[in-house]
Tab-separated table of C-alpha atoms and ligand atoms in Angstrom:
chain	number	residue	atom	x	y	z
A	28	UNK	CA	0.042	-0.210	0.003
A	29	UNK	CA	1.817	3.373	-1.143
A	30	UNK	CA	2.146	5.898	1.863
A	31	UNK	CA	0.407	8.964	0.899
A	32	UNK	CA	1.543	12.680	2.397
A	33	UNK	CA	-0.971	15.296	2.307
A	34	UNK	CA	0.740	18.678	1.677
A	35	UNK	CA	0.574	21.077	3.932
A	36	UNK	CA	4.216	22.406	2.901
A	37	UNK	CA	5.295	25.513	0.699
A	38	UNK	CA	7.075	23.753	-1.869
A	39	UNK	CA	10.601	26.117	-2.757
A	40	UNK	CA	10.412	27.525	-6.109
A	41	UNK	CA	12.565	26.301	-8.439
A	42	UNK	CA	15.525	28.268	-10.245
A	43	UNK	CA	14.339	28.815	-13.940
A	44	UNK	CA	17.475	29.548	-16.747
A	45	UNK	CA	16.577	30.247	-20.634
A	46	UNK	CA	18.356	26.863	-21.826
A	47	UNK	CA	20.069	23.889	-20.867
A	48	UNK	CA	23.366	25.657	-20.830
A	49	UNK	CA	22.754	27.998	-18.441
A	50	UNK	CA	21.309	25.711	-16.004
A	51	UNK	CA	24.083	23.572	-16.552
A	52	UNK	CA	27.033	26.272	-15.975
A	53	UNK	CA	24.764	27.593	-12.688
A	54	UNK	CA	24.724	24.091	-11.107
A	55	UNK	CA	28.355	23.587	-12.259
A	56	UNK	CA	29.086	26.656	-10.451
A	57	UNK	CA	27.665	25.898	-7.437
A	58	UNK	CA	29.506	22.749	-7.120
A	59	UNK	CA	32.762	24.647	-7.692
A	60	UNK	CA	31.999	27.285	-5.115
A	61	UNK	CA	31.106	24.270	-2.386
A	62	UNK	CA	34.739	22.947	-3.537
A	63	UNK	CA	36.642	25.940	-3.293
A	64	UNK	CA	34.693	26.913	0.363
A	65	UNK	CA	36.112	23.732	1.580
A	66	UNK	CA	39.578	24.056	0.348
A	67	UNK	CA	39.921	27.494	2.089
A	68	UNK	CA	38.684	25.446	5.168
A	69	UNK	CA	41.231	23.077	4.681
A	70	UNK	CA	38.740	20.302	4.213
A	71	UNK	CA	37.606	17.596	2.520
A	72	UNK	CA	34.064	17.821	0.488
A	73	UNK	CA	31.744	14.843	-0.217
A	74	UNK	CA	29.847	15.107	-3.481
A	75	UNK	CA	26.953	12.724	-5.031
A	76	UNK	CA	27.054	12.160	-8.480
A	77	UNK	CA	24.552	11.492	-11.237
A	78	UNK	CA	24.886	9.814	-14.572
A	79	UNK	CA	22.396	10.228	-17.604
A	80	UNK	CA	22.104	13.447	-19.859
A	81	UNK	CA	21.203	15.483	-17.695
A	82	UNK	CA	24.539	16.271	-16.091
A	83	UNK	CA	26.527	15.878	-19.234
A	84	UNK	CA	27.070	19.789	-19.636
A	85	UNK	CA	27.549	20.130	-15.826
A	86	UNK	CA	30.413	18.056	-15.815
A	87	UNK	CA	31.705	19.566	-19.292
A	88	UNK	CA	31.699	22.794	-17.279
A	89	UNK	CA	33.342	21.413	-13.979
A	90	UNK	CA	36.229	20.139	-16.714
A	91	UNK	CA	36.529	23.476	-18.435
A	92	UNK	CA	36.865	24.975	-14.547
A	93	UNK	CA	39.600	22.666	-14.500
A	94	UNK	CA	41.826	23.552	-17.297
A	95	UNK	CA	40.957	27.112	-17.761
A	96	UNK	CA	40.457	28.402	-14.015
A	97	UNK	CA	42.291	26.322	-11.992
A	98	UNK	CA	39.465	24.443	-10.102
A	99	UNK	CA	40.770	21.485	-8.268
A	100	UNK	CA	39.411	18.041	-7.204
A	101	UNK	CA	42.377	17.257	-4.755
A	102	UNK	CA	40.261	17.600	-1.882
A	103	UNK	CA	36.987	15.880	-3.693
A	104	UNK	CA	35.214	12.567	-2.510
A	105	UNK	CA	32.780	11.499	-4.914
A	106	UNK	CA	30.009	8.926	-4.460
A	107	UNK	CA	27.888	7.680	-7.576
A	108	UNK	CA	24.028	7.286	-7.109
A	109	UNK	CA	23.647	3.988	-8.737
A	110	UNK	CA	25.163	1.867	-11.669
A	111	UNK	CA	23.698	-1.452	-13.494
A	112	UNK	CA	23.498	-4.610	-11.873
A	113	UNK	CA	25.368	-6.757	-13.182
A	114	UNK	CA	27.464	-4.990	-15.466
A	115	UNK	CA	31.365	-4.835	-16.012
A	116	UNK	CA	33.253	-1.375	-15.155
A	117	UNK	CA	34.626	-1.753	-18.572
A	118	UNK	CA	31.265	-2.194	-20.149
A	119	UNK	CA	30.532	1.220	-22.166
A	120	UNK	CA	27.093	1.209	-20.974
A	121	UNK	CA	28.095	1.233	-17.325
A	122	UNK	CA	28.135	4.130	-15.092
A	123	UNK	CA	31.783	3.759	-14.151
A	124	UNK	CA	32.512	4.008	-18.038
A	125	UNK	CA	30.151	6.984	-18.126
A	126	UNK	CA	32.011	8.581	-15.285
A	127	UNK	CA	35.397	8.206	-16.174
A	128	UNK	CA	34.699	9.833	-20.021
A	129	UNK	CA	32.588	12.218	-18.983
A	130	UNK	CA	34.434	13.940	-15.932
A	131	UNK	CA	37.132	11.414	-13.967
A	132	UNK	CA	39.725	10.956	-16.817
A	133	UNK	CA	39.787	14.746	-17.531
A	134	UNK	CA	39.940	16.274	-13.697
A	135	UNK	CA	42.731	16.015	-10.997
A	136	UNK	CA	40.430	13.675	-8.702
A	137	UNK	CA	42.509	10.900	-6.700
A	138	UNK	CA	41.448	7.935	-7.964
A	139	UNK	CA	40.978	6.577	-4.643
A	140	UNK	CA	38.571	8.847	-3.452
A	141	UNK	CA	36.158	7.857	-6.331
A	142	UNK	CA	33.298	5.413	-5.316
A	143	UNK	CA	30.761	4.103	-7.926
A	144	UNK	CA	28.814	1.116	-6.835
A	145	UNK	CA	30.176	-1.872	-8.194
A	146	UNK	CA	27.926	-4.629	-9.190
A	147	UNK	CA	30.533	-7.831	-9.674
A	148	UNK	CA	29.058	-9.295	-6.052
A	149	UNK	CA	26.944	-12.340	-5.919
A	150	UNK	CA	23.250	-12.309	-5.324
A	151	UNK	CA	24.280	-13.504	-2.161
A	152	UNK	CA	26.838	-11.091	-1.119
A	153	UNK	CA	25.170	-8.165	-3.047
A	154	UNK	CA	23.426	-6.577	0.507
A	155	UNK	CA	26.583	-6.874	2.729
A	156	UNK	CA	27.903	-4.944	-0.429
A	157	UNK	CA	25.522	-2.432	-0.427
A	158	UNK	CA	26.105	-1.662	3.475
A	159	UNK	CA	29.843	-1.196	3.120
A	160	UNK	CA	28.648	1.481	0.416
A	161	UNK	CA	26.352	3.000	2.751
A	162	UNK	CA	28.929	2.820	5.663
A	163	UNK	CA	31.650	4.494	3.471
A	164	UNK	CA	29.319	7.576	2.863
A	165	UNK	CA	28.510	7.849	7.162
A	166	UNK	CA	32.467	7.537	7.296
A	167	UNK	CA	33.404	10.462	5.277
A	168	UNK	CA	30.146	12.534	7.194
A	169	UNK	CA	27.746	11.855	4.732
A	170	UNK	CA	27.425	14.009	1.056
A	171	UNK	CA	28.128	17.462	1.189
A	172	UNK	CA	25.960	18.582	-1.979
A	173	UNK	CA	24.014	16.096	-3.816
A	174	UNK	CA	23.675	16.362	-7.706
A	175	UNK	CA	20.251	14.758	-9.337
A	176	UNK	CA	18.749	14.411	-12.110
A	177	UNK	CA	14.794	12.803	-12.554
A	178	UNK	CA	13.441	10.300	-14.571
A	179	UNK	CA	10.309	10.232	-16.176
A	180	UNK	CA	8.514	8.359	-13.470
A	181	UNK	CA	9.789	10.553	-10.948
A	182	UNK	CA	12.739	8.365	-9.977
A	183	UNK	CA	15.638	9.689	-8.293
A	184	UNK	CA	18.743	7.730	-8.272
A	185	UNK	CA	17.155	4.109	-9.357
A	186	UNK	CA	14.936	4.888	-6.673
A	187	UNK	CA	12.218	3.586	-8.284
A	188	UNK	CA	8.180	4.521	-7.419
A	189	UNK	CA	7.298	2.522	-4.693
A	190	UNK	CA	10.583	2.851	-3.060
A	191	UNK	CA	10.573	3.374	0.567
A	192	UNK	CA	11.611	7.103	1.739
A	193	UNK	CA	13.433	5.008	4.293
A	194	UNK	CA	15.435	2.982	1.656
A	195	UNK	CA	19.242	3.095	1.742
A	196	UNK	CA	21.931	1.309	-1.077
A	197	UNK	CA	20.141	-1.798	-2.179
A	198	UNK	CA	19.886	-3.962	-5.298
A	199	UNK	CA	16.721	-2.588	-6.982
A	200	UNK	CA	14.361	-3.691	-9.976
A	201	UNK	CA	14.013	-1.223	-12.644
A	202	UNK	CA	10.606	0.153	-13.996
A	203	UNK	CA	9.484	-0.902	-17.325
A	204	UNK	CA	9.462	3.124	-18.476
A	205	UNK	CA	13.461	3.135	-16.923
A	206	UNK	CA	14.225	0.325	-19.013
A	207	UNK	CA	12.460	1.341	-22.523
A	208	UNK	CA	14.540	5.184	-21.850
A	209	UNK	CA	17.717	2.914	-21.724
A	210	UNK	CA	17.090	1.512	-25.076
A	211	UNK	CA	18.614	4.852	-26.383
A	212	UNK	CA	22.180	3.565	-24.846
A	213	UNK	CA	21.779	-0.297	-24.879
A	214	UNK	CA	20.462	-0.354	-28.222
A	215	UNK	CA	17.501	-3.190	-27.876
A	216	UNK	CA	15.377	-3.701	-24.818
A	217	UNK	CA	16.263	-7.445	-24.246
A	218	UNK	CA	20.130	-5.811	-23.760
A	219	UNK	CA	19.164	-3.428	-20.792
A	220	UNK	CA	19.806	-4.929	-17.427
A	221	UNK	CA	16.663	-5.581	-15.058
A	222	UNK	CA	18.216	-4.589	-11.784
A	223	UNK	CA	20.652	-1.769	-10.526
A	224	UNK	CA	22.276	-1.168	-7.492
A	225	UNK	CA	21.168	2.365	-6.345
A	226	UNK	CA	21.859	4.765	-2.744
A	227	UNK	CA	18.548	5.082	-1.325
A	228	UNK	CA	15.997	7.904	-0.540
A	229	UNK	CA	16.916	8.108	2.827
A	230	UNK	CA	20.412	8.286	1.668
A	231	UNK	CA	20.068	11.189	-0.530
A	232	UNK	CA	17.918	13.233	1.770
A	233	UNK	CA	20.688	12.958	4.342
A	234	UNK	CA	22.755	15.308	2.022
A	235	UNK	CA	23.391	18.822	3.432
A	236	UNK	CA	22.263	20.122	-0.154
A	237	UNK	CA	20.562	18.602	-3.286
A	238	UNK	CA	20.442	20.479	-6.664
A	239	UNK	CA	17.949	18.403	-8.803
A	240	UNK	CA	18.635	19.400	-12.168
A	241	UNK	CA	15.789	18.741	-15.225
A	242	UNK	CA	16.144	19.837	-18.840
A	243	UNK	CA	14.052	19.857	-21.721
A	244	UNK	CA	10.259	19.380	-22.527
A	245	UNK	CA	10.385	15.615	-21.643
A	246	UNK	CA	10.932	16.357	-18.086
A	247	UNK	CA	7.875	18.718	-17.992
A	248	UNK	CA	5.069	16.443	-17.059
A	249	UNK	CA	6.967	14.611	-14.509
A	250	UNK	CA	8.729	18.022	-12.936
A	251	UNK	CA	5.333	19.681	-12.573
A	252	UNK	CA	4.098	16.289	-10.797
A	253	UNK	CA	7.415	16.155	-8.146
A	254	UNK	CA	7.130	19.980	-7.576
A	255	UNK	CA	3.471	20.519	-7.150
A	256	UNK	CA	1.615	17.257	-6.533
A	257	UNK	CA	1.292	15.108	-3.892
A	258	UNK	CA	4.133	13.622	-1.722
A	259	UNK	CA	3.842	10.004	-2.360
A	260	UNK	CA	6.188	6.952	-3.213
A	261	UNK	CA	4.332	7.114	-6.516
A	262	UNK	CA	6.688	9.880	-7.189
A	263	UNK	CA	10.056	9.490	-5.637
A	264	UNK	CA	11.392	12.747	-6.067
A	265	UNK	CA	7.928	14.173	-4.943
A	266	UNK	CA	9.618	13.594	-1.006
A	267	UNK	CA	11.985	16.364	-1.768
A	268	UNK	CA	9.343	19.046	-1.549
A	269	UNK	CA	9.226	18.667	2.357
A	270	UNK	CA	13.570	19.315	2.079
A	271	UNK	CA	14.575	22.643	2.323
A	272	UNK	CA	18.293	21.888	1.268
A	273	UNK	CA	16.591	21.481	-2.170
A	274	UNK	CA	17.323	23.601	-5.160
A	275	UNK	CA	15.364	22.525	-8.405
A	276	UNK	CA	17.080	23.835	-11.292
A	277	UNK	CA	15.158	23.842	-14.458
A	278	UNK	CA	15.242	25.528	-18.069
A	279	UNK	CA	12.603	26.874	-19.613
A	280	UNK	CA	11.242	23.824	-21.457
A	281	UNK	CA	11.416	21.487	-18.278
A	282	UNK	CA	9.604	24.444	-16.515
A	283	UNK	CA	6.839	24.814	-19.119
A	284	UNK	CA	3.659	23.060	-17.007
A	285	UNK	CA	5.077	24.423	-13.651
A	286	UNK	CA	2.369	26.831	-12.174
A	287	UNK	CA	2.602	30.219	-12.063
A	288	UNK	CA	2.934	30.696	-8.371
A	289	UNK	CA	5.663	28.063	-8.077
A	290	UNK	CA	8.056	29.896	-9.922
A	291	UNK	CA	10.131	32.923	-8.769
B	24	GLP	C1	18.989	7.061	-14.683
B	24	GLP	C2	19.563	7.297	-13.676
B	24	GLP	C3	19.439	8.727	-13.118
B	24	GLP	C4	18.762	9.595	-13.775
B	24	GLP	C5	17.874	9.481	-14.976
B	24	GLP	C6	17.635	10.419	-16.065
B	24	GLP	O1	18.168	6.387	-14.815
B	24	GLP	N1	20.101	6.576	-12.781
B	24	GLP	O2	20.170	8.793	-12.003
B	24	GLP	O3	18.668	11.008	-13.097
B	24	GLP	O4	17.926	8.324	-15.826
B	24	GLP	O5	18.335	10.237	-17.176
B	24	GLP	P1	18.286	11.325	-18.266
B	24	GLP	O6	19.084	12.637	-17.523
B	24	GLP	O7	19.356	10.672	-19.077
B	24	GLP	O8	17.393	12.136	-18.842
């Protein structure tokens, strides 16, 4: 039975940009400023990172800031949200490959500071592996900032509709719409994995800051529901309405259905 929580809170207005480039540059600036701030304090910074098309331009801008403006990632620890199960790290559809190609190979992050769920555990070992991933995040004092995209069914990470708001890192079954959307990368539906390891909704909610980035018209319907609809496990991202540390960063196309009163 899905949990329904009636809405009594005022959702934060999204930060809107005319296009995807400007929204992505803004998100990258937020991340870069946090890295700089932690460097000034002599501290490490723990970032939760996402995959998919949405964050690609954010990563491009971070690479540009590294190459042209001296942004260093020496004090950065990263934890990726999720990974298909099973998949090898050298498979070019794996998120490990994605992250290397789109970010890590182009910046000065220390290899030992990169954490991405590895999906070589047997089904018997996987729960233990997931707990160890969760423990590692806690060891670093939790996530300072979590970057999120959103699936067309409202998933965050691979926390599909029905995921408990109390969930932590675990093995999940992928929703049919998620698998359908992944055909673009895998080629055919039979090549798309049925499962993934994903950090949980509870893990995400513990992050000190959360940036949810949504770009393009195909995210407009789900963003409208996630921002203004009922808070329900049916739309996992809807729980973020209750969290003051969340910033929604949208381009004009993703915001097209957002009601006037929810705009800045
Ligand atoms: C995948 C990822 C999510 C991501 C979502 C949206 O399922 N696991 O973390 O937010 O897809 O992908 P895209 O940004 O390509 O629309």
